C-alpha cells in the first residue's frame, strides 16, 4: 500500500476579515476564508514566514490558477500583468479553529525617508487600502506539516539569556517571540520604529529589558547599535558612535545577510566556535536580529566581531534592503 505525500505548502485565497490601524506606521489585517482550518503552524508562530500574492490592479487573485505542488513555476508562467506580486511577511499570530481560524499580519505603512528607506511597495499599498472582503493570495504552512514548509528561524535551544533586535519590519516577529518566552528567561530587546507613536502594546515578560527607539530623522540603525552596545556593556574606548566599526553601514552595502546557527548566506561555516574567549557570556546566550540588511550586518559585526559570540548562537536576518520597495 502506498501513501500519498502531503504538500506542506498551503495555497489559499485569503479574505480580509478585519482591518485595524495600530499606529501611523502599522496596520493589522486579519485574514480568513475557505481552507483556513488547515492553516499552520500548530504551535507558536514565533518568526514564521509566509508569502502573500498581492493581486495586480484590476485583476483577481491568481491562486486558483496555480498548482500548489509547483507554485513558483506556476506563478511565473502567468502573464506578467496578471500574476501580481509575491512578498514575504511574518505571521503576527494564527488564531481560532475551524472556519473561524485566521492569520494575523501586521503591515508596515512606510514611505521613503531621509536615509534610504524603501518607498511603499505593492503589499504595503494593498494593506493601506484594504477593506473587509478584499482578497489576497497566501502561501503558508499546512497544519501538522510545518517542518516541511520551514520559515521559523528562532531556535534558542537551552539558552537562558536572549538578545533580540528588530526594526519595524521585524517587530511582528519579535512580538510573537517574546510573548511565548518561558518564565525565567532573561535578556534584552532593542526595537527601532519610525516614531514614538509606533511603540506598540507588546506583552514583554518581566525578565526581558525592552528598549523602544524612535528613529525620527536620525540615521537608520544608529541608535539601535549604540543602545545595544550599552546594554551589552561593550566599551567604546572613548570613540563616538560615528567612529565605531559596527556602524560601517556602507562598507558592504551590496551584500545581503541571512545567517542562522545552521546556515549562512555567505557560505561560511557557522558551527565553529570563535578562538578567542567570548565577551558576551557563556554558551547560554542566544541572539536573534532582524530588520534592514545594513543594520543587521552592523549588529553582526558588534555581536560576533567585538562581542565574539559564537556564530552558532546567533540568527541574523536581513528582511529588506534600503532602497528596495518591499
XYZ file of C-alpha atoms in Angstrom:
326
model
C 0.000 0.000 0.000
C 1.397 3.377 -0.973
C 0.720 6.632 0.775
C 0.481 9.982 -0.958
C 2.831 12.638 0.398
C 1.030 15.671 1.784
C 2.158 19.012 0.382
C 3.353 21.123 3.334
C 2.598 24.283 1.342
C -0.955 25.507 1.789
C -2.090 27.734 -1.099
C -5.174 29.770 -0.226
C -7.217 32.715 -1.367
C -7.379 34.768 1.828
C -10.254 37.125 2.553
C -9.878 40.223 4.720
C -11.960 39.745 7.875
C -10.893 42.851 9.767
C -8.583 45.865 9.370
C -7.212 47.735 12.386
C -4.905 50.761 12.318
C -2.458 50.226 15.188
C -0.373 53.384 14.746
C 0.712 55.757 11.972
C 3.133 53.115 10.657
C 1.247 49.867 11.319
C -1.996 48.332 10.129
C -3.206 44.906 11.277
C -5.109 42.753 8.804
C -6.920 39.575 9.831
C -7.266 37.031 7.031
C -9.563 34.025 6.827
C -11.539 32.008 4.346
C -12.022 28.597 2.839
C -9.317 26.104 3.819
C -8.032 28.103 6.793
C -8.878 25.237 9.138
C -5.737 23.598 7.697
C -3.512 26.631 8.350
C -0.404 26.144 10.480
C 1.634 26.402 12.496
C 0.116 24.223 15.196
C 2.102 25.904 17.985
C 3.535 29.430 18.483
C 4.095 31.409 15.295
C 7.431 32.854 16.525
C 9.043 34.333 13.365
C 7.070 32.147 10.956
C 7.387 33.437 7.397
C 4.527 33.267 4.905
C 4.200 34.507 1.351
C 1.473 36.831 0.125
C 0.401 37.082 -3.508
C -0.714 40.677 -3.934
C -3.129 40.933 -6.896
C -2.403 43.289 -9.767
C -4.701 46.279 -10.074
C -7.833 45.282 -11.939
C -7.088 41.537 -11.752
C -8.313 38.859 -9.338
C -6.017 36.925 -7.001
C -4.414 34.260 -9.259
C -4.175 31.462 -6.676
C -6.847 29.302 -8.342
C -4.649 29.174 -11.466
C -1.516 27.972 -9.635
C -0.561 24.372 -8.817
C 0.466 24.291 -5.126
C 2.879 21.408 -5.848
C 4.934 23.716 -8.068
C 3.574 27.086 -7.137
C 6.527 29.300 -8.089
C 6.833 27.935 -11.626
C 3.059 28.173 -11.995
C 3.053 31.750 -10.795
C 5.889 32.726 -13.175
C 4.018 31.116 -16.076
C 1.127 33.554 -15.686
C 1.085 36.683 -17.850
C 3.096 39.357 -16.041
C 0.191 41.773 -15.868
C -1.986 39.134 -14.168
C 0.354 37.383 -11.736
C 0.606 40.177 -9.159
C 3.477 40.379 -6.696
C 4.851 37.813 -4.225
C 6.085 39.243 -0.936
C 7.326 37.578 2.266
C 5.877 38.557 5.646
C 5.955 37.174 9.164
C 2.805 35.972 10.865
C 1.870 38.008 13.916
C -0.452 35.222 15.074
C -2.669 32.344 13.971
C -5.894 32.279 15.951
C -9.157 30.352 16.150
C -10.325 26.964 14.956
C -12.333 25.545 12.083
C -13.940 28.086 9.805
C -13.020 30.830 12.302
C -9.260 30.222 12.044
C -7.432 33.379 10.976
C -3.964 34.649 10.137
C -2.978 37.988 11.665
C -0.469 40.061 9.666
C 0.901 43.444 10.776
C 1.905 45.550 7.764
C 4.312 48.490 7.868
C 2.997 51.525 6.013
C 6.369 53.135 5.406
C 7.274 55.638 2.751
C 10.681 56.936 1.683
C 12.758 58.607 4.392
C 15.938 60.653 4.564
C 18.172 57.600 4.931
C 17.329 55.290 2.053
C 14.152 53.792 3.490
C 12.059 51.970 0.927
C 9.016 53.541 -0.656
C 5.749 51.725 -0.107
C 5.689 48.535 -2.150
C 2.703 46.601 -3.514
C 1.977 44.801 -0.231
C 2.141 47.988 1.827
C -0.093 49.846 -0.615
C -2.551 46.935 -0.627
C -2.696 46.925 3.176
C -3.098 50.703 3.366
C -6.256 50.449 1.259
C -7.555 47.054 2.417
C -11.201 46.711 3.419
C -13.246 43.784 4.659
C -13.920 41.386 1.790
C -10.744 42.113 -0.183
C -8.739 39.088 -1.306
C -5.038 38.266 -1.347
C -3.136 35.068 -2.088
C -1.453 33.184 0.741
C 1.263 30.509 0.844
C 1.661 29.208 4.380
C 2.496 26.007 6.283
C -0.085 23.254 6.321
C -1.104 22.394 9.844
C 0.790 19.368 11.065
C 3.385 19.643 8.284
C 5.162 22.826 9.366
C 8.601 21.242 9.323
C 8.342 20.636 5.592
C 7.361 24.258 4.961
C 10.003 25.819 7.204
C 10.093 29.550 7.809
C 10.873 29.652 11.550
C 14.443 30.668 12.406
C 14.107 31.435 16.133
C 15.758 28.492 17.892
C 17.329 29.406 21.251
C 17.816 25.820 22.393
C 18.606 25.728 26.104
C 19.700 29.378 26.280
C 18.730 31.182 29.477
C 19.649 34.661 28.224
C 18.480 36.198 24.984
C 19.297 39.242 22.843
C 16.586 40.425 20.435
C 16.935 43.262 17.894
C 14.281 44.382 15.401
C 13.199 47.308 13.278
C 9.581 47.976 12.316
C 9.527 45.222 9.688
C 10.672 42.623 12.224
C 8.574 43.902 15.134
C 5.654 41.491 14.442
C 8.052 38.539 14.655
C 9.775 39.872 17.763
C 6.413 40.483 19.439
C 5.305 36.942 18.690
C 8.597 35.600 20.048
C 8.647 37.499 23.359
C 5.032 36.648 24.109
C 5.886 32.948 24.104
C 9.184 33.029 26.018
C 9.300 30.722 29.039
C 9.240 32.023 32.583
C 12.707 32.778 33.893
C 14.157 33.810 30.524
C 16.298 36.931 30.842
C 17.739 39.277 28.276
C 17.354 42.458 26.305
C 15.208 43.577 23.358
C 16.005 46.642 21.234
C 13.201 47.737 18.906
C 13.603 50.654 16.485
C 10.492 52.152 14.865
C 9.883 55.356 12.886
C 8.205 57.352 15.657
C 7.238 57.155 19.333
C 3.613 56.821 18.252
C 4.632 53.406 16.849
C 5.534 51.984 20.278
C 3.014 49.131 20.215
C 1.492 47.252 23.118
C 3.651 44.122 23.304
C 3.497 41.753 26.274
C 7.161 41.584 27.301
C 7.974 39.135 30.129
C 9.471 40.509 33.342
C 12.962 39.168 32.681
C 13.350 40.922 29.319
C 14.638 44.503 29.385
C 12.817 46.168 26.462
C 14.152 49.344 24.843
C 11.993 51.156 22.288
C 13.790 53.558 19.943
C 12.044 56.276 17.930
C 14.194 56.857 14.824
C 12.801 60.220 13.818
C 15.245 61.899 11.410
C 18.331 60.100 12.684
C 20.203 57.544 10.623
C 18.521 54.158 10.486
C 20.171 51.760 12.930
C 22.424 54.327 14.600
C 20.519 54.414 17.898
C 19.967 50.654 17.837
C 23.707 49.924 17.653
C 24.604 52.492 20.313
C 21.918 51.185 22.672
C 22.798 47.548 22.042
C 26.441 48.297 22.817
C 25.393 49.979 26.070
C 23.078 47.129 27.071
C 25.812 44.560 26.464
C 28.393 46.753 28.216
C 30.826 46.737 25.311
C 33.312 49.574 25.814
C 33.651 52.176 23.057
C 37.210 53.067 24.148
C 36.233 56.712 24.114
C 35.159 56.736 20.477
C 31.994 58.457 19.365
C 29.204 56.428 17.825
C 30.057 57.591 14.291
C 33.625 56.269 14.706
C 32.635 52.712 15.635
C 33.341 49.976 13.108
C 29.950 48.434 13.785
C 28.374 51.450 12.075
C 30.243 50.986 8.800
C 26.925 50.629 7.004
C 28.261 51.380 3.521
C 31.255 49.046 3.606
C 29.369 46.012 2.285
C 26.172 47.687 1.176
C 25.503 45.238 -1.675
C 25.752 42.126 0.484
C 22.513 40.666 1.819
C 22.706 38.737 5.054
C 20.881 35.660 6.294
C 22.703 33.662 8.903
C 21.367 31.159 11.419
C 23.036 28.537 13.628
C 22.835 26.085 10.704
C 23.039 28.274 7.556
C 24.944 31.275 6.215
C 24.161 33.159 3.012
C 27.914 33.787 2.706
C 28.630 30.057 2.692
C 30.753 30.300 5.854
C 30.938 27.553 8.446
C 28.805 28.851 11.325
C 29.233 25.800 13.553
C 32.767 26.514 14.707
C 33.328 28.456 17.909
C 35.472 31.598 17.962
C 39.064 31.019 19.029
C 39.101 33.909 21.489
C 37.116 33.923 24.722
C 33.597 35.257 24.232
C 32.983 38.633 25.837
C 29.198 38.228 25.947
C 28.977 35.390 28.429
C 28.878 31.595 28.326
C 27.033 29.489 25.777
C 23.668 30.121 27.402
C 23.184 33.356 25.430
C 21.323 33.404 22.104
C 20.838 36.385 19.766
C 18.086 36.942 17.181
C 18.459 40.014 14.946
C 16.168 41.002 12.060
C 15.394 44.109 10.035
C 17.044 46.070 7.253
C 20.189 44.391 5.946
C 22.602 47.212 6.777
C 21.599 47.414 10.442
C 21.589 43.620 10.720
C 25.148 43.496 9.362
C 26.199 46.195 11.836
C 24.720 44.113 14.667
C 26.598 41.071 13.386
C 29.880 42.999 13.492
C 29.084 44.087 17.029
C 27.948 40.735 18.437
C 30.198 38.304 16.566
C 33.113 40.644 15.887
C 33.557 42.740 19.009
C 31.492 40.586 21.357
C 32.931 37.355 19.927
C 29.680 35.456 20.238
C 29.974 32.010 18.600
C 28.149 32.117 15.270
C 26.156 29.007 16.099
C 24.443 31.021 18.859
C 23.099 33.799 16.637
C 20.499 34.320 13.917
C 20.857 37.395 11.675
C 18.161 38.030 9.069
C 18.060 40.871 6.565
C 14.327 41.181 5.975
C 14.710 44.002 3.459
C 17.249 46.223 1.769
C 17.301 50.011 1.933
C 16.342 51.491 -1.416
C 14.252 48.482 -2.483
C 10.464 48.565 -2.331
C 9.064 45.689 -0.289
